[in-house]
PDB file of C-alpha atoms and ligand atoms in Angstrom:
ATOM      1  CA  UNK A   3      76.808 109.444  74.781  1.00 59.00           C
ATOM      2  CA  UNK A   4      80.790 108.559  74.085  1.00 70.00           C
ATOM      3  CA  UNK A   5      81.479 104.495  74.434  1.00 84.00           C
ATOM      4  CA  UNK A   6      83.545 103.926  77.772  1.00 89.00           C
ATOM      5  CA  UNK A   7      87.090 103.805  76.521  1.00 94.00           C
ATOM      6  CA  UNK A   8      87.939 100.592  78.131  1.00 97.00           C
ATOM      7  CA  UNK A   9      86.163  97.366  78.075  1.00 96.00           C
ATOM      8  CA  UNK A  10      86.800  93.749  76.935  1.00 95.00           C
ATOM      9  CA  UNK A  11      87.298  92.622  73.477  1.00 93.00           C
ATOM     10  CA  UNK A  12      84.542  91.380  71.658  1.00 91.00           C
ATOM     11  CA  UNK A  13      84.494  87.720  71.746  1.00 88.00           C
ATOM     12  CA  UNK A  14      82.734  87.081  68.303  1.00 89.00           C
ATOM     13  CA  UNK A  15      86.173  88.302  66.970  1.00 90.00           C
ATOM     14  CA  UNK A  16      88.685  87.142  69.199  1.00 90.00           C
ATOM     15  CA  UNK A  17      87.361  83.932  71.438  1.00 93.00           C
ATOM     16  CA  UNK A  18      87.613  83.864  75.569  1.00 91.00           C
ATOM     17  CA  UNK A  19      90.509  81.150  75.281  1.00 91.00           C
ATOM     18  CA  UNK A  20      92.263  83.691  73.683  1.00 92.00           C
ATOM     19  CA  UNK A  21      94.855  86.189  75.226  1.00 91.00           C
ATOM     20  CA  UNK A  22      96.824  86.730  78.504  1.00 94.00           C
ATOM     21  CA  UNK A  23      94.517  86.273  81.755  1.00 96.00           C
ATOM     22  CA  UNK A  24      93.176  89.491  82.891  1.00 98.00           C
ATOM     23  CA  UNK A  25      89.688  90.131  84.375  1.00 98.00           C
ATOM     24  CA  UNK A  26      87.030  89.239  81.802  1.00 98.00           C
ATOM     25  CA  UNK A  27      89.764  90.216  79.637  1.00 97.00           C
ATOM     26  CA  UNK A  28      90.012  93.757  80.508  1.00 98.00           C
ATOM     27  CA  UNK A  29      92.836  95.668  79.057  1.00 97.00           C
ATOM     28  CA  UNK A  30      95.475  95.572  81.436  1.00 98.00           C
ATOM     29  CA  UNK A  31      96.678  99.106  81.929  1.00 97.00           C
ATOM     30  CA  UNK A  32      98.133 101.048  84.976  1.00 97.00           C
ATOM     31  CA  UNK A  33      95.520 103.737  83.979  1.00 96.00           C
ATOM     32  CA  UNK A  34      93.390 105.865  85.725  1.00 97.00           C
ATOM     33  CA  UNK A  35      91.848 108.427  83.105  1.00 97.00           C
ATOM     34  CA  UNK A  36      88.541 107.772  82.146  1.00 97.00           C
ATOM     35  CA  UNK A  37      88.472 104.651  83.867  1.00 98.00           C
ATOM     36  CA  UNK A  38      85.354 104.055  86.552  1.00 98.00           C
ATOM     37  CA  UNK A  39      86.356 100.833  87.851  1.00 98.00           C
ATOM     38  CA  UNK A  40      90.160  98.832  88.310  1.00 98.00           C
ATOM     39  CA  UNK A  41      90.390  95.325  89.288  1.00 98.00           C
ATOM     40  CA  UNK A  42      92.920  95.390  91.361  1.00 99.00           C
ATOM     41  CA  UNK A  43      94.882  91.471  92.949  1.00 98.00           C
ATOM     42  CA  UNK A  44      95.659  91.845  96.104  1.00 98.00           C
ATOM     43  CA  UNK A  45      97.878  88.310  96.179  1.00 98.00           C
ATOM     44  CA  UNK A  46      98.389  88.696 100.214  1.00 98.00           C
ATOM     45  CA  UNK A  47      97.479  85.312 102.624  1.00 98.00           C
ATOM     46  CA  UNK A  48     100.224  85.838 105.597  1.00 97.00           C
ATOM     47  CA  UNK A  49      96.406  86.709 107.569  1.00 98.00           C
ATOM     48  CA  UNK A  50      95.361  83.755 107.326  1.00 97.00           C
ATOM     49  CA  UNK A  51      94.628  81.592 110.360  1.00 96.00           C
ATOM     50  CA  UNK A  52      94.110  77.866 108.839  1.00 96.00           C
ATOM     51  CA  UNK A  53      94.688  76.929 104.876  1.00 97.00           C
ATOM     52  CA  UNK A  54      97.131  79.285 103.191  1.00 97.00           C
ATOM     53  CA  UNK A  55      97.259  79.843  99.493  1.00 98.00           C
ATOM     54  CA  UNK A  56      94.992  82.755  99.039  1.00 98.00           C
ATOM     55  CA  UNK A  57      98.013  84.730  97.435  1.00 98.00           C
ATOM     56  CA  UNK A  58      97.322  82.488  94.300  1.00 98.00           C
ATOM     57  CA  UNK A  59      93.600  83.727  94.176  1.00 98.00           C
ATOM     58  CA  UNK A  60      93.914  86.693  92.553  1.00 98.00           C
ATOM     59  CA  UNK A  61      95.327  84.728  89.003  1.00 98.00           C
ATOM     60  CA  UNK A  62      92.438  82.336  90.033  1.00 98.00           C
ATOM     61  CA  UNK A  63      89.668  84.443  90.002  1.00 98.00           C
ATOM     62  CA  UNK A  64      90.864  86.102  86.464  1.00 98.00           C
ATOM     63  CA  UNK A  65      91.011  82.471  84.602  1.00 98.00           C
ATOM     64  CA  UNK A  66      87.563  82.311  85.756  1.00 98.00           C
ATOM     65  CA  UNK A  67      86.094  85.039  84.794  1.00 98.00           C
ATOM     66  CA  UNK A  68      87.153  84.756  80.769  1.00 96.00           C
ATOM     67  CA  UNK A  69      83.458  83.269  80.035  1.00 95.00           C
ATOM     68  CA  UNK A  70      81.780  86.111  81.602  1.00 97.00           C
ATOM     69  CA  UNK A  71      79.663  88.285  78.930  1.00 96.00           C
ATOM     70  CA  UNK A  72      79.144  92.065  79.370  1.00 97.00           C
ATOM     71  CA  UNK A  73      75.333  92.063  79.342  1.00 98.00           C
ATOM     72  CA  UNK A  74      74.039  91.433  82.643  1.00 98.00           C
ATOM     73  CA  UNK A  75      70.205  90.292  81.868  1.00 98.00           C
ATOM     74  CA  UNK A  76      68.652  90.409  85.347  1.00 98.00           C
ATOM     75  CA  UNK A  77      69.014  94.446  85.382  1.00 98.00           C
ATOM     76  CA  UNK A  78      68.815  94.341  81.781  1.00 98.00           C
ATOM     77  CA  UNK A  79      72.385  96.370  81.323  1.00 98.00           C
ATOM     78  CA  UNK A  80      75.492  95.732  79.471  1.00 97.00           C
ATOM     79  CA  UNK A  81      78.173  96.758  81.579  1.00 98.00           C
ATOM     80  CA  UNK A  82      80.444  98.695  79.208  1.00 97.00           C
ATOM     81  CA  UNK A  83      77.851 100.987  77.589  1.00 97.00           C
ATOM     82  CA  UNK A  84      78.114 102.479  80.787  1.00 97.00           C
ATOM     83  CA  UNK A  85      81.749 101.707  82.269  1.00 98.00           C
ATOM     84  CA  UNK A  86      84.762 101.693  81.539  1.00 98.00           C
ATOM     85  CA  UNK A  87      87.116  99.403  83.531  1.00 98.00           C
ATOM     86  CA  UNK A  88      90.422  98.273  83.730  1.00 98.00           C
ATOM     87  CA  UNK A  89      92.880  95.363  85.434  1.00 98.00           C
ATOM     88  CA  UNK A  90      95.001  97.239  86.942  1.00 98.00           C
ATOM     89  CA  UNK A  91      97.558  94.162  87.459  1.00 98.00           C
ATOM     90  CA  UNK A  92      98.534  93.284  91.116  1.00 98.00           C
ATOM     91  CA  UNK A  93      99.826  95.976  94.323  1.00 98.00           C
ATOM     92  CA  UNK A  94     103.050  95.020  95.545  1.00 97.00           C
ATOM     93  CA  UNK A  95     102.983  93.211  99.356  1.00 98.00           C
ATOM     94  CA  UNK A  96     105.279  91.660 101.214  1.00 98.00           C
ATOM     95  CA  UNK A  97     104.969  88.021 101.800  1.00 97.00           C
ATOM     96  CA  UNK A  98     105.025  87.094 105.217  1.00 97.00           C
ATOM     97  CA  UNK A  99     104.758  90.388 107.096  1.00 98.00           C
ATOM     98  CA  UNK A 100     101.227  92.452 107.404  1.00 98.00           C
ATOM     99  CA  UNK A 101     102.039  95.353 108.004  1.00 98.00           C
ATOM    100  CA  UNK A 102     104.769  96.453 105.809  1.00 98.00           C
ATOM    101  CA  UNK A 103     102.032  94.866 103.216  1.00 98.00           C
ATOM    102  CA  UNK A 104      99.346  97.017 104.572  1.00 98.00           C
ATOM    103  CA  UNK A 105     101.256 100.397 103.506  1.00 98.00           C
ATOM    104  CA  UNK A 106     102.297  98.834 100.310  1.00 98.00           C
ATOM    105  CA  UNK A 107      98.620  98.227  99.217  1.00 98.00           C
ATOM    106  CA  UNK A 108      97.274 101.379 100.517  1.00 98.00           C
ATOM    107  CA  UNK A 109     100.146 103.227  98.105  1.00 98.00           C
ATOM    108  CA  UNK A 110      99.463 101.026  95.910  1.00 98.00           C
ATOM    109  CA  UNK A 111      95.287 101.892  95.656  1.00 98.00           C
ATOM    110  CA  UNK A 112      96.307 105.598  96.412  1.00 98.00           C
ATOM    111  CA  UNK A 113      96.487 107.039  93.099  1.00 98.00           C
ATOM    112  CA  UNK A 114      93.571 104.812  91.993  1.00 98.00           C
ATOM    113  CA  UNK A 115      91.357 106.325  94.825  1.00 98.00           C
ATOM    114  CA  UNK A 116      92.317 109.640  94.348  1.00 98.00           C
ATOM    115  CA  UNK A 117      91.466 109.628  90.507  1.00 98.00           C
ATOM    116  CA  UNK A 118      88.040 108.847  91.577  1.00 98.00           C
ATOM    117  CA  UNK A 119      88.232 105.207  89.978  1.00 98.00           C
ATOM    118  CA  UNK A 120      86.510 102.379  92.104  1.00 98.00           C
ATOM    119  CA  UNK A 121      88.814  99.736  93.425  1.00 98.00           C
ATOM    120  CA  UNK A 122      87.592  95.609  92.961  1.00 99.00           C
ATOM    121  CA  UNK A 123      90.121  94.379  95.076  1.00 99.00           C
ATOM    122  CA  UNK A 124      90.760  90.308  94.197  1.00 98.00           C
ATOM    123  CA  UNK A 125      92.444  88.462  97.293  1.00 97.00           C
ATOM    124  CA  UNK A 126      94.109  87.597  98.949  1.00 97.00           C
ATOM    125  CA  UNK A 127      93.074  86.400 102.559  1.00 98.00           C
ATOM    126  CA  UNK A 128      90.530  88.564 104.022  1.00 98.00           C
ATOM    127  CA  UNK A 129      92.747  90.897 106.265  1.00 98.00           C
ATOM    128  CA  UNK A 130      93.723  92.827 103.138  1.00 98.00           C
ATOM    129  CA  UNK A 131      90.631  94.636 103.215  1.00 98.00           C
ATOM    130  CA  UNK A 132      92.119  96.769 105.929  1.00 98.00           C
ATOM    131  CA  UNK A 133      94.450  98.290 103.830  1.00 98.00           C
ATOM    132  CA  UNK A 134      91.905  99.128 101.338  1.00 99.00           C
ATOM    133  CA  UNK A 135      89.120 100.847 103.882  1.00 98.00           C
ATOM    134  CA  UNK A 136      92.432 102.766 105.020  1.00 98.00           C
ATOM    135  CA  UNK A 137      92.720 103.933 101.130  1.00 98.00           C
ATOM    136  CA  UNK A 138      89.204 104.626 100.727  1.00 98.00           C
ATOM    137  CA  UNK A 139      88.276 106.485 103.954  1.00 98.00           C
ATOM    138  CA  UNK A 140      91.255 108.852 102.866  1.00 98.00           C
ATOM    139  CA  UNK A 141      88.955 110.408 100.358  1.00 98.00           C
ATOM    140  CA  UNK A 142      85.262 109.326 101.862  1.00 98.00           C
ATOM    141  CA  UNK A 143      84.873 109.063 105.116  1.00 98.00           C
ATOM    142  CA  UNK A 144      84.332 106.272 107.133  1.00 98.00           C
ATOM    143  CA  UNK A 145      82.746 103.691 104.972  1.00 98.00           C
ATOM    144  CA  UNK A 146      79.741 101.649 105.306  1.00 98.00           C
ATOM    145  CA  UNK A 147      80.318  98.307 104.417  1.00 98.00           C
ATOM    146  CA  UNK A 148      78.137  94.773 103.474  1.00 98.00           C
ATOM    147  CA  UNK A 149      80.322  91.726 104.571  1.00 98.00           C
ATOM    148  CA  UNK A 150      79.132  88.675 103.237  1.00 98.00           C
ATOM    149  CA  UNK A 151      81.260  86.307 104.894  1.00 98.00           C
ATOM    150  CA  UNK A 152      80.967  82.734 107.287  1.00 98.00           C
ATOM    151  CA  UNK A 153      82.839  84.562 110.105  1.00 98.00           C
ATOM    152  CA  UNK A 154      82.677  87.903 111.365  1.00 98.00           C
ATOM    153  CA  UNK A 155      86.264  88.666 111.729  1.00 98.00           C
ATOM    154  CA  UNK A 156      86.048  90.915 114.721  1.00 97.00           C
ATOM    155  CA  UNK A 157      88.192  89.138 117.304  1.00 96.00           C
ATOM    156  CA  UNK A 158      90.356  91.228 119.668  1.00 95.00           C
ATOM    157  CA  UNK A 159      93.529  89.019 118.387  1.00 94.00           C
ATOM    158  CA  UNK A 160      94.967  85.723 117.324  1.00 91.00           C
ATOM    159  CA  UNK A 161      97.920  84.242 119.217  1.00 93.00           C
ATOM    160  CA  UNK A 162      98.525  88.217 120.077  1.00 94.00           C
ATOM    161  CA  UNK A 163      98.791  88.995 116.649  1.00 95.00           C
ATOM    162  CA  UNK A 164      96.512  91.971 116.301  1.00 97.00           C
ATOM    163  CA  UNK A 165      96.220  91.932 112.229  1.00 98.00           C
ATOM    164  CA  UNK A 166      95.030  88.673 110.928  1.00 98.00           C
ATOM    165  CA  UNK A 167      92.399  87.633 108.814  1.00 98.00           C
ATOM    166  CA  UNK A 168      89.973  87.074 111.966  1.00 97.00           C
ATOM    167  CA  UNK A 169      90.429  90.326 113.663  1.00 97.00           C
ATOM    168  CA  UNK A 170      90.200  92.751 110.544  1.00 98.00           C
ATOM    169  CA  UNK A 171      86.703  94.681 111.073  1.00 98.00           C
ATOM    170  CA  UNK A 172      87.454  95.184 114.864  1.00 98.00           C
ATOM    171  CA  UNK A 173      90.432  97.154 114.076  1.00 98.00           C
ATOM    172  CA  UNK A 174      88.947  98.858 110.949  1.00 98.00           C
ATOM    173  CA  UNK A 175      86.236  99.891 113.757  1.00 98.00           C
ATOM    174  CA  UNK A 176      88.785 100.970 116.054  1.00 98.00           C
ATOM    175  CA  UNK A 177      90.847 102.881 113.368  1.00 98.00           C
ATOM    176  CA  UNK A 178      87.673 104.902 112.351  1.00 98.00           C
ATOM    177  CA  UNK A 179      87.901 104.078 108.453  1.00 98.00           C
ATOM    178  CA  UNK A 180      84.651 102.142 109.232  1.00 98.00           C
ATOM    179  CA  UNK A 181      81.171 103.382 110.436  1.00 98.00           C
ATOM    180  CA  UNK A 182      80.061 100.815 112.251  1.00 98.00           C
ATOM    181  CA  UNK A 183      76.337 102.284 112.331  1.00 97.00           C
ATOM    182  CA  UNK A 184      76.542 101.483 108.295  1.00 98.00           C
ATOM    183  CA  UNK A 185      78.011  97.990 109.002  1.00 98.00           C
ATOM    184  CA  UNK A 186      76.103  94.901 108.200  1.00 98.00           C
ATOM    185  CA  UNK A 187      77.354  91.633 108.363  1.00 98.00           C
ATOM    186  CA  UNK A 188      75.508  88.541 106.643  1.00 98.00           C
ATOM    187  CA  UNK A 189      76.158  84.859 106.276  1.00 98.00           C
ATOM    188  CA  UNK A 190      77.543  83.757 109.888  1.00 98.00           C
ATOM    189  CA  UNK A 191      77.394  80.134 110.899  1.00 98.00           C
ATOM    190  CA  UNK A 192      78.618  76.901 112.326  1.00 96.00           C
ATOM    191  CA  UNK A 193      80.222  76.403 115.600  1.00 95.00           C
ATOM    192  CA  UNK A 194      82.008  79.599 117.319  1.00 95.00           C
ATOM    193  CA  UNK A 195      84.028  79.844 120.665  1.00 92.00           C
ATOM    194  CA  UNK A 196      80.960  81.522 122.558  1.00 93.00           C
ATOM    195  CA  UNK A 197      78.042  83.958 121.597  1.00 93.00           C
ATOM    196  CA  UNK A 198      80.783  86.517 122.395  1.00 92.00           C
ATOM    197  CA  UNK A 199      81.619  86.158 118.505  1.00 92.00           C
ATOM    198  CA  UNK A 200      78.704  87.453 117.500  1.00 96.00           C
ATOM    199  CA  UNK A 201      77.537  90.110 119.952  1.00 96.00           C
ATOM    200  CA  UNK A 202      81.205  91.725 119.963  1.00 95.00           C
ATOM    201  CA  UNK A 203      80.439  92.475 116.431  1.00 97.00           C
ATOM    202  CA  UNK A 204      76.921  94.264 117.790  1.00 97.00           C
ATOM    203  CA  UNK A 205      79.038  95.626 121.061  1.00 97.00           C
ATOM    204  CA  UNK A 206      81.172  97.575 118.126  1.00 98.00           C
ATOM    205  CA  UNK A 207      77.743  98.896 116.560  1.00 98.00           C
ATOM    206  CA  UNK A 208      77.238  96.573 113.659  1.00 98.00           C
ATOM    207  CA  UNK A 209      74.179  94.650 112.312  1.00 98.00           C
ATOM    208  CA  UNK A 210      75.153  91.001 112.436  1.00 98.00           C
ATOM    209  CA  UNK A 211      72.735  88.291 109.913  1.00 98.00           C
ATOM    210  CA  UNK A 212      73.530  84.472 110.834  1.00 98.00           C
ATOM    211  CA  UNK A 213      72.971  82.207 108.075  1.00 98.00           C
ATOM    212  CA  UNK A 214      69.800  81.138 109.788  1.00 98.00           C
ATOM    213  CA  UNK A 215      68.300  83.866 110.051  1.00 98.00           C
ATOM    214  CA  UNK A 216      68.821  84.246 106.508  1.00 98.00           C
ATOM    215  CA  UNK A 217      67.069  81.075 105.947  1.00 98.00           C
ATOM    216  CA  UNK A 218      64.168  82.527 108.259  1.00 98.00           C
ATOM    217  CA  UNK A 219      63.624  85.934 107.009  1.00 98.00           C
ATOM    218  CA  UNK A 220      64.769  85.253 103.353  1.00 98.00           C
ATOM    219  CA  UNK A 221      67.094  87.225 100.841  1.00 98.00           C
ATOM    220  CA  UNK A 222      64.274  89.849 100.137  1.00 97.00           C
ATOM    221  CA  UNK A 223      64.262  89.973 103.873  1.00 98.00           C
ATOM    222  CA  UNK A 224      67.783  90.625 104.075  1.00 98.00           C
ATOM    223  CA  UNK A 225      68.419  93.085 101.469  1.00 98.00           C
ATOM    224  CA  UNK A 226      65.816  95.141 102.881  1.00 97.00           C
ATOM    225  CA  UNK A 227      68.134  95.019 106.502  1.00 97.00           C
ATOM    226  CA  UNK A 228      70.621  95.565 104.231  1.00 98.00           C
ATOM    227  CA  UNK A 229      69.559  98.705 102.664  1.00 96.00           C
ATOM    228  CA  UNK A 230      67.961 100.140 105.747  1.00 95.00           C
ATOM    229  CA  UNK A 231      71.749  99.626 107.520  1.00 95.00           C
ATOM    230  CA  UNK A 232      74.069 100.656 104.533  1.00 89.00           C
ATOM    231  CA  UNK A 233      71.916 103.096 102.206  1.00 78.00           C
ATOM    232  CA  UNK A 234      72.955 107.145 101.895  1.00 87.00           C
ATOM    233  CA  UNK A 235      76.388 107.206 102.467  1.00 96.00           C
ATOM    234  CA  UNK A 236      79.587 105.479 100.625  1.00 98.00           C
ATOM    235  CA  UNK A 237      79.695 102.103 100.725  1.00 98.00           C
ATOM    236  CA  UNK A 238      82.099  99.279 100.618  1.00 98.00           C
ATOM    237  CA  UNK A 239      80.920  95.395  99.694  1.00 98.00           C
ATOM    238  CA  UNK A 240      83.255  93.022 101.132  1.00 98.00           C
ATOM    239  CA  UNK A 241      82.651  89.667  99.633  1.00 99.00           C
ATOM    240  CA  UNK A 242      84.271  86.384 101.886  1.00 99.00           C
ATOM    241  CA  UNK A 243      83.972  83.678  99.080  1.00 98.00           C
ATOM    242  CA  UNK A 244      83.595  81.191 102.327  1.00 98.00           C
ATOM    243  CA  UNK A 245      79.989  82.946 102.356  1.00 98.00           C
ATOM    244  CA  UNK A 246      79.485  80.465  99.762  1.00 98.00           C
ATOM    245  CA  UNK A 247      78.517  76.886 100.790  1.00 98.00           C
ATOM    246  CA  UNK A 248      81.592  74.651 100.747  1.00 98.00           C
ATOM    247  CA  UNK A 249      80.107  72.339  98.329  1.00 98.00           C
ATOM    248  CA  UNK A 250      79.714  75.521  95.837  1.00 98.00           C
ATOM    249  CA  UNK A 251      82.942  76.962  97.021  1.00 98.00           C
ATOM    250  CA  UNK A 252      85.686  74.130  98.418  1.00 98.00           C
ATOM    251  CA  UNK A 253      88.708  76.319  97.098  1.00 98.00           C
ATOM    252  CA  UNK A 254      88.647  78.650 100.407  1.00 98.00           C
ATOM    253  CA  UNK A 255      90.615  78.728 103.499  1.00 97.00           C
ATOM    254  CA  UNK A 256      88.252  78.359 106.417  1.00 98.00           C
ATOM    255  CA  UNK A 257      85.441  76.254 104.850  1.00 98.00           C
ATOM    256  CA  UNK A 258      82.161  76.369 106.916  1.00 98.00           C
ATOM    257  CA  UNK A 259      79.137  73.852 106.074  1.00 98.00           C
ATOM    258  CA  UNK A 260      75.687  75.051 105.458  1.00 98.00           C
ATOM    259  CA  UNK A 261      75.993  78.247 103.769  1.00 98.00           C
ATOM    260  CA  UNK A 262      74.982  79.904 100.308  1.00 98.00           C
ATOM    261  CA  UNK A 263      74.320  78.219  97.056  1.00 98.00           C
ATOM    262  CA  UNK A 264      75.993  80.152  94.355  1.00 98.00           C
ATOM    263  CA  UNK A 265      72.726  81.455  92.831  1.00 98.00           C
ATOM    264  CA  UNK A 266      71.410  82.855  96.575  1.00 98.00           C
ATOM    265  CA  UNK A 267      74.604  84.508  96.731  1.00 98.00           C
ATOM    266  CA  UNK A 268      74.704  85.875  93.235  1.00 98.00           C
ATOM    267  CA  UNK A 269      70.650  86.693  93.832  1.00 98.00           C
ATOM    268  CA  UNK A 270      71.855  88.900  97.349  1.00 98.00           C
ATOM    269  CA  UNK A 271      74.428  91.030  95.395  1.00 98.00           C
ATOM    270  CA  UNK A 272      72.326  91.447  92.661  1.00 98.00           C
ATOM    271  CA  UNK A 273      69.431  93.129  94.967  1.00 98.00           C
ATOM    272  CA  UNK A 274      72.099  95.585  96.130  1.00 98.00           C
ATOM    273  CA  UNK A 275      70.757  98.197  93.545  1.00 97.00           C
ATOM    274  CA  UNK A 276      70.705 101.980  94.914  1.00 94.00           C
ATOM    275  CA  UNK A 277      73.626 101.188  97.297  1.00 96.00           C
ATOM    276  CA  UNK A 278      76.754 104.027  96.651  1.00 96.00           C
ATOM    277  CA  UNK A 279      79.611 101.455  96.392  1.00 98.00           C
ATOM    278  CA  UNK A 280      82.536 103.590  96.294  1.00 98.00           C
ATOM    279  CA  UNK A 281      84.880  99.918  96.719  1.00 98.00           C
ATOM    280  CA  UNK A 282      84.478  96.191  97.290  1.00 98.00           C
ATOM    281  CA  UNK A 283      86.421  93.295  97.138  1.00 99.00           C
ATOM    282  CA  UNK A 284      86.230  89.362  96.530  1.00 99.00           C
ATOM    283  CA  UNK A 285      88.538  87.233  99.428  1.00 98.00           C
ATOM    284  CA  UNK A 286      89.503  84.188 100.528  1.00 98.00           C
ATOM    285  CA  UNK A 287      89.815  81.806  96.966  1.00 98.00           C
ATOM    286  CA  UNK A 288      91.994  79.407  97.327  1.00 98.00           C
ATOM    287  CA  UNK A 289      92.888  77.862  94.349  1.00 98.00           C
ATOM    288  CA  UNK A 290      94.828  74.932  95.926  1.00 98.00           C
ATOM    289  CA  UNK A 291      91.911  73.080  97.043  1.00 98.00           C
ATOM    290  CA  UNK A 292      89.485  74.116  94.193  1.00 98.00           C
ATOM    291  CA  UNK A 293      88.195  71.547  91.613  1.00 97.00           C
ATOM    292  CA  UNK A 294      86.908  72.372  87.663  1.00 97.00           C
ATOM    293  CA  UNK A 295      87.454  76.242  88.700  1.00 98.00           C
ATOM    294  CA  UNK A 296      83.816  76.234  90.951  1.00 98.00           C
ATOM    295  CA  UNK A 297      85.001  77.970  93.108  1.00 98.00           C
ATOM    296  CA  UNK A 298      86.968  80.711  90.772  1.00 98.00           C
ATOM    297  CA  UNK A 299      84.233  80.959  88.834  1.00 98.00           C
ATOM    298  CA  UNK A 300      81.653  81.642  91.557  1.00 98.00           C
ATOM    299  CA  UNK A 301      84.099  84.277  92.850  1.00 99.00           C
ATOM    300  CA  UNK A 302      84.335  85.666  89.501  1.00 98.00           C
ATOM    301  CA  UNK A 303      80.483  85.839  88.999  1.00 98.00           C
ATOM    302  CA  UNK A 304      80.055  87.885  92.096  1.00 98.00           C
ATOM    303  CA  UNK A 305      82.588  90.394  91.156  1.00 99.00           C
ATOM    304  CA  UNK A 306      80.323  90.893  87.543  1.00 98.00           C
ATOM    305  CA  UNK A 307      77.096  91.435  89.944  1.00 98.00           C
ATOM    306  CA  UNK A 308      78.888  94.199  91.614  1.00 98.00           C
ATOM    307  CA  UNK A 309      80.091  95.497  88.436  1.00 98.00           C
ATOM    308  CA  UNK A 310      76.644  95.383  87.308  1.00 98.00           C
ATOM    309  CA  UNK A 311      75.857  97.489  90.480  1.00 98.00           C
ATOM    310  CA  UNK A 312      78.263 100.353  89.431  1.00 98.00           C
ATOM    311  CA  UNK A 313      76.759 100.200  85.627  1.00 98.00           C
ATOM    312  CA  UNK A 314      73.097 100.278  86.838  1.00 98.00           C
ATOM    313  CA  UNK A 315      73.853 102.843  89.239  1.00 96.00           C
ATOM    314  CA  UNK A 316      75.498 105.021  86.462  1.00 95.00           C
ATOM    315  CA  UNK A 317      72.472 103.931  84.172  1.00 95.00           C
ATOM    316  CA  UNK A 318      69.646 105.245  86.746  1.00 93.00           C
ATOM    317  CA  UNK A 319      71.572 108.338  87.797  1.00 90.00           C
ATOM    318  CA  UNK A 320      72.019 109.405  83.869  1.00 87.00           C
ATOM    319  CA  UNK A 321      68.232 108.951  83.374  1.00 86.00           C
ATOM    320  CA  UNK A 322      67.505 110.792  86.520  1.00 78.00           C
TER     321      UNK A 322
HETATM  322 MN1   MN B 439      86.455  86.789 106.125  1.00 70.18          MN
HETATM  323 MN1   MN B 440      85.113  83.974 106.321  1.00 70.18          MN
END
């Protein structure tokens, strides 16, 4: 088996403190040939309803990723034995203007998606996911989705605006880019406006697991429920870093106490083997509120777990 073309430099030759910051120190090339996954920064935060500054998330996550090593001992997999990956850089956006930004994001992702490369978006606030789903559904049809988040993001509108980070998944269902029967939201918590906040996800056809339920059924139970929901079909992983407790991820826009510990978040993603991920994103990292890169490193490690799943998928397919 030939070695994958694009991979990080060997840190035993070139120490991690050196080099221009890309995700995992992957080559920054706008290539799609011989590429399995592409990291794509989406520096847009005009959809945010509370703190802003997630536009600086991509560069923070890249900086927080430099210590990542290529072997994932939980799966016994060396990612870059199975996958070629690049840091594609950032797509263009229009600060302050969400509709034109969506168009530019879709345009920027199109060559990646058309080439069959798996895009992994670094946000940006959660509103960007609608554009990613638009781009991917053009190839795959309506997608399943696993959303790890403190909030369902299915409100009808905010201050009369249809497109925000709190309304994004209602829009996605309305547009037909998500298949709600294959969507599950995990980690919702905190004070809400009313039970409607959760009921409307269910009315849209999605499953929703609150953080209290996560505590009751445990991670194994959650993973089982995700599998039943999302199995069989192209699926997107959308990981909002505010699902992690602000003690572990303070650098975010809409913090809710009582969330996942970092190890739980990583274990949850790690458990999602056997799912056909065609894309994913890590959103809502807001470095101005971060300390000692805690949030950025948590985010980078979650992305690494997603990439590891892709590698396991590839390895297992080859062995089948
Ligand atoms: Mn969200
Ligand atoms: Mn959230």
